[in-house]
Coordinates of C-alpha atoms in Angstrom, one line a residue:
M26 CA 172.2 241.3 -88.3
A27 CA 170.0 238.5 -89.4
L28 CA 170.3 235.2 -87.7
P29 CA 171.5 232.8 -90.4
V30 CA 169.0 230.3 -91.7
L31 CA 171.0 227.1 -92.4
S32 CA 170.9 226.2 -96.0
S33 CA 170.0 222.5 -96.4
S34 CA 166.5 221.6 -97.5
A35 CA 163.7 222.3 -95.0
M36 CA 160.8 220.8 -96.9
K37 CA 160.2 217.9 -94.5
F38 CA 160.2 220.4 -91.6
R39 CA 157.9 222.8 -93.3
R40 CA 155.4 219.9 -94.0
V41 CA 155.3 219.3 -90.3
L42 CA 154.9 223.0 -89.6
A43 CA 151.8 223.1 -91.8
H44 CA 150.0 220.9 -89.3
F45 CA 150.0 223.6 -86.6
P46 CA 148.5 227.1 -86.1
Q47 CA 150.6 229.6 -88.0
E48 CA 150.6 232.4 -85.4
L49 CA 154.3 231.9 -84.5
S50 CA 156.9 234.5 -83.7
L51 CA 159.6 231.9 -84.1
A52 CA 159.7 228.2 -85.0
F53 CA 162.8 226.1 -85.3
A54 CA 163.9 222.4 -85.5
Y55 CA 166.9 221.2 -83.5
G56 CA 168.8 218.1 -82.4
S57 CA 170.1 214.9 -83.9
G58 CA 167.1 214.6 -86.3
V59 CA 168.3 217.9 -87.9
F60 CA 172.1 217.9 -87.7
R61 CA 174.2 214.8 -87.8
Q62 CA 176.2 213.9 -84.7
A63 CA 179.5 212.0 -84.8
G64 CA 179.0 208.2 -84.5
A65 CA 175.4 208.3 -85.9
S66 CA 174.6 207.0 -89.4
A67 CA 172.7 209.0 -92.0
E68 CA 169.9 206.5 -91.7
H69 CA 169.7 207.1 -88.0
G70 CA 169.1 210.8 -88.6
E71 CA 166.2 209.8 -90.9
T72 CA 164.5 207.8 -88.1
N73 CA 165.2 210.0 -85.1
M74 CA 162.4 211.9 -83.4
L75 CA 162.2 215.4 -84.8
D76 CA 162.4 218.2 -82.2
F77 CA 160.7 221.6 -82.6
V78 CA 160.2 224.7 -80.5
F79 CA 157.3 227.1 -81.3
A80 CA 157.3 230.6 -79.8
V81 CA 153.9 232.3 -79.7
D82 CA 152.7 235.7 -78.6
D83 CA 149.5 234.4 -77.0
A84 CA 149.9 230.9 -75.6
A85 CA 146.3 230.4 -74.5
T86 CA 144.9 231.3 -77.9
W87 CA 147.5 229.2 -79.7
H88 CA 146.7 226.2 -77.6
M89 CA 143.0 226.7 -78.1
T90 CA 143.5 226.6 -81.9
N91 CA 145.9 223.7 -81.7
L92 CA 143.5 221.7 -79.5
S93 CA 140.9 222.0 -82.2
K94 CA 143.4 220.9 -84.8
N95 CA 145.5 218.4 -82.9
R96 CA 143.7 217.4 -79.8
S97 CA 145.3 213.9 -79.8
H98 CA 148.8 215.5 -79.3
Y99 CA 147.9 216.5 -75.7
S100 CA 147.9 214.4 -72.5
F101 CA 145.0 214.3 -70.1
L102 CA 145.7 218.1 -69.7
K103 CA 143.5 218.7 -72.8
F104 CA 140.5 218.2 -70.5
F105 CA 141.5 221.3 -68.5
G106 CA 141.5 223.5 -71.5
P107 CA 143.9 226.0 -73.1
K108 CA 144.1 228.5 -70.2
K109 CA 145.2 225.8 -67.8
I110 CA 147.8 224.4 -70.3
S111 CA 149.2 227.9 -70.8
T112 CA 149.4 228.4 -67.0
I113 CA 151.3 225.1 -66.7
Q114 CA 153.6 226.1 -69.5
G115 CA 154.7 229.1 -67.5
Y116 CA 156.4 226.9 -64.8
G117 CA 160.0 225.9 -64.9
A118 CA 161.7 226.8 -68.1
G119 CA 158.5 228.3 -69.4
I120 CA 157.9 225.7 -72.1
Y121 CA 155.2 223.1 -72.6
Y122 CA 156.0 219.9 -74.6
N123 CA 153.9 217.5 -76.5
T124 CA 156.0 214.4 -77.2
L125 CA 155.9 211.2 -79.2
V126 CA 153.5 212.7 -81.6
P127 CA 153.0 211.0 -85.0
C128 CA 153.1 213.6 -87.7
D129 CA 153.7 213.4 -91.5
G130 CA 155.3 210.0 -91.3
R131 CA 157.7 210.9 -88.5
V132 CA 157.6 211.0 -84.7
I133 CA 158.0 214.5 -83.3
K134 CA 158.0 216.4 -80.1
Y135 CA 157.3 220.1 -79.9
G136 CA 157.7 222.7 -77.2
V137 CA 155.6 225.8 -77.0
I138 CA 157.0 228.9 -75.3
S139 CA 155.6 232.4 -75.0
T140 CA 157.5 235.1 -76.9
D141 CA 158.0 237.0 -73.7
A142 CA 159.5 234.0 -71.9
L143 CA 161.8 233.4 -74.9
L144 CA 163.0 237.0 -74.8
E145 CA 163.7 236.7 -71.1
D146 CA 165.8 233.6 -71.7
L147 CA 167.7 235.0 -74.7
F148 CA 168.6 238.4 -73.1
H149 CA 169.1 237.3 -69.5
W150 CA 169.6 233.4 -69.6
K151 CA 166.8 233.0 -67.0
T152 CA 167.0 229.2 -67.5
L153 CA 169.2 228.9 -70.6
Y154 CA 166.8 226.1 -71.7
V155 CA 165.7 227.5 -75.1
A156 CA 168.5 230.1 -75.3
G157 CA 171.0 227.2 -75.0
R158 CA 169.5 225.4 -77.9
L159 CA 169.7 228.6 -80.0
Q160 CA 173.5 228.9 -79.2
K161 CA 173.9 225.7 -81.3
P162 CA 172.9 225.3 -85.0
V163 CA 169.2 225.0 -85.5
K164 CA 167.0 225.2 -88.5
I165 CA 164.8 228.3 -88.4
L166 CA 161.5 227.5 -90.0
A167 CA 159.5 230.7 -89.3
Q168 CA 160.4 234.1 -87.8
N169 CA 158.3 237.2 -87.7
E170 CA 159.6 240.8 -88.1
N171 CA 159.8 241.4 -84.3
S172 CA 162.9 243.6 -84.0
R173 CA 163.2 242.9 -80.3
L174 CA 163.2 239.2 -80.9
Q175 CA 165.9 239.6 -83.6
A176 CA 168.0 241.6 -81.1
A177 CA 167.5 239.0 -78.5
L178 CA 168.7 236.2 -80.8
V179 CA 171.8 238.1 -81.6
S180 CA 172.4 239.1 -77.9
N181 CA 172.2 235.4 -76.9
L182 CA 175.0 234.5 -79.4
K183 CA 177.2 237.4 -78.3
S184 CA 176.7 236.4 -74.6
A185 CA 177.7 232.8 -75.5
V186 CA 180.9 234.1 -77.1
T187 CA 181.7 236.3 -74.1
A188 CA 181.1 233.5 -71.6
A189 CA 183.2 231.1 -73.6
F190 CA 186.1 233.7 -73.8
L191 CA 186.0 233.9 -70.0
M192 CA 186.3 230.1 -69.6
L193 CA 188.9 229.5 -72.3
P194 CA 192.6 230.0 -72.0
E195 CA 194.3 233.0 -73.5
S196 CA 194.8 231.3 -76.9
F197 CA 192.6 228.6 -78.4
S198 CA 191.3 227.2 -81.7
E199 CA 188.1 227.8 -83.4
E200 CA 186.9 224.3 -82.5
D201 CA 187.8 224.9 -78.9
L202 CA 185.5 228.0 -79.0
Y203 CA 182.5 226.1 -80.4
M204 CA 183.1 223.2 -78.0
Q205 CA 182.9 225.7 -75.1
I206 CA 179.8 227.3 -76.5
A207 CA 178.1 224.0 -77.2
G208 CA 178.8 223.0 -73.6
L209 CA 177.3 226.1 -72.0
S210 CA 173.8 224.6 -71.7
Y211 CA 175.1 221.4 -70.1
S212 CA 175.0 222.5 -66.5
G213 CA 176.5 220.5 -63.7
D214 CA 179.7 218.7 -64.4
F215 CA 182.7 220.9 -65.1
R216 CA 184.5 217.8 -66.5
M217 CA 181.9 217.8 -69.4
I218 CA 184.1 220.4 -71.2
I219 CA 187.6 219.8 -69.9
G220 CA 187.8 216.1 -69.0
E221 CA 186.7 212.7 -70.0
D222 CA 183.0 213.5 -70.4
K223 CA 183.3 215.9 -73.3
S224 CA 182.4 213.3 -76.0
K225 CA 178.8 214.4 -76.1
V226 CA 179.8 218.0 -76.9
Q227 CA 182.5 216.8 -79.4
N228 CA 179.9 214.7 -81.2
I229 CA 177.7 217.8 -81.7
V230 CA 180.5 220.1 -82.8
K231 CA 182.9 218.1 -84.9
P232 CA 180.5 217.2 -87.8
N233 CA 178.9 220.7 -87.7
V234 CA 181.8 223.1 -87.5
A235 CA 180.6 224.7 -90.8
H236 CA 177.1 225.3 -89.2
F237 CA 178.7 226.9 -86.1
Q238 CA 180.8 229.1 -88.4
K239 CA 177.6 230.3 -90.2
L240 CA 176.0 231.1 -86.8
Y241 CA 178.9 233.0 -85.3
S242 CA 181.0 234.4 -88.2
S243 CA 179.5 237.9 -88.1
I244 CA 179.9 238.2 -84.3
L245 CA 183.5 236.9 -84.4
Q246 CA 184.4 239.3 -87.2
D247 CA 183.4 242.1 -84.9
C248 CA 185.5 240.9 -82.0
P249 CA 188.9 242.7 -81.8
Q250 CA 190.3 239.6 -79.9
V251 CA 189.7 237.4 -82.9
V252 CA 191.9 237.4 -86.0
F253 CA 191.0 235.6 -89.1
K254 CA 194.0 233.8 -90.7
H255 CA 192.6 233.7 -94.2
H256 CA 195.7 232.0 -95.7
L257 CA 195.2 229.2 -93.2
G258 CA 191.5 229.1 -93.5
R259 CA 190.8 229.5 -89.8
L260 CA 190.6 232.0 -87.0
E261 CA 192.9 232.5 -84.1
A262 CA 192.1 234.3 -80.9
S263 CA 194.1 235.9 -78.1
I264 CA 191.9 236.9 -75.2
D265 CA 192.8 239.7 -72.8
K266 CA 193.1 237.9 -69.5
S267 CA 194.1 241.0 -67.5
P268 CA 191.7 241.9 -64.6
E269 CA 190.5 244.8 -66.7
G270 CA 189.8 242.7 -69.7
Q271 CA 188.0 240.0 -67.7
F272 CA 186.0 242.7 -65.8
T273 CA 184.7 244.1 -69.1
Q274 CA 183.6 240.6 -70.2
L275 CA 182.0 239.8 -66.8
M276 CA 180.0 243.0 -67.0
A277 CA 178.7 242.0 -70.4
L278 CA 177.4 238.6 -69.2
P279 CA 173.6 238.0 -69.0
K280 CA 172.0 239.2 -65.8
T281 CA 171.1 235.8 -64.4
L282 CA 174.7 234.5 -64.8
Q283 CA 176.0 237.6 -63.1
Q284 CA 173.7 237.0 -60.2
K285 CA 174.7 233.3 -59.9
I286 CA 178.4 234.3 -59.8
T287 CA 177.6 236.9 -57.2
A288 CA 175.8 234.4 -55.0
L289 CA 178.8 232.0 -55.3
V290 CA 181.4 234.6 -54.3
N291 CA 179.5 237.0 -51.9
P292 CA 179.6 235.7 -48.3
P293 CA 176.3 235.7 -46.4
G294 CA 175.7 239.0 -44.7
K295 CA 178.0 240.9 -47.0
N296 CA 176.0 243.4 -49.0
K297 CA 178.4 244.1 -51.8
D298 CA 176.9 245.1 -55.1
V299 CA 177.2 243.1 -58.3
E300 CA 179.9 245.4 -59.9
E301 CA 182.1 245.2 -56.8
I302 CA 181.9 241.4 -56.7
L303 CA 182.5 241.0 -60.4
L304 CA 185.6 243.2 -60.1
Q305 CA 186.8 240.8 -57.3
V306 CA 186.2 237.8 -59.6
A307 CA 188.1 239.5 -62.5
H308 CA 191.2 239.6 -60.3
D309 CA 190.8 235.9 -59.3
P310 CA 193.3 233.6 -61.1
D311 CA 190.4 231.1 -61.2
C312 CA 188.0 233.5 -62.9
G313 CA 187.1 231.1 -65.7
F314 CA 186.3 228.3 -63.2
V315 CA 184.1 230.7 -61.2
V316 CA 182.1 231.5 -64.4
H317 CA 181.8 227.7 -65.0
Q318 CA 180.5 227.2 -61.5
G319 CA 178.0 230.0 -61.9
R320 CA 176.8 228.5 -65.2
S321 CA 176.5 225.1 -63.5
G322 CA 174.7 226.4 -60.4

């Protein structure tokens, strides 16, 4: 399944992309400069900083070429050279940002991540930093024919749906689902999704439901729990909240989230394996909250 490339004109983004070394496994633009958020005017979107992520197979070589083309983009780190920059890039979320960069009449920021680090985040949610952005609508500008990367992009979307199913009630609307998915990468406050602090997520989802539909329609059509009510023009879902159903979903979660849930539930000194602990969580009436806590940890 191909990750959908959203249909509105990408010319301004491609002009920006032309300023950079073209050895990219994936390039995408994201954020309020790309997709309108509720409460923001169209003019505001035209003046917002544009945000990009570039995935590269060989970070040191890419930075070396980019330093020769765009040396002014870098901070004082440019004096340490491309190898040092790529080493620093490997810390934290595995991404190196140049920000407040004037480019083609706009101000941009761009993050550079190695393809291997991106794969790790997409498959396992190691930090969910870039994977979380790719769970929401983005504008794909370049993507090579790497089949493993394609599989990872789809895996990330499927994982987002699975995690959302665990955290939602038995029945919910399509917008509820996208709200929950959009909130996955906002770690910390459980109230972000279920209480008074959810306006940020609503502002992302409400104007962009059609973009979320394009991103997730193929995956949802393959979910037996989801029924499309074509005469109503919407989907309805009824999720299996039995311990058996929840255990199946817990076992399908990315490895890092499973480990965080295990660390929450497993008392110190008890050497239970992950499967045993997830079975325990599946029987917990507060299973969805435990998953939220694991995601926020």
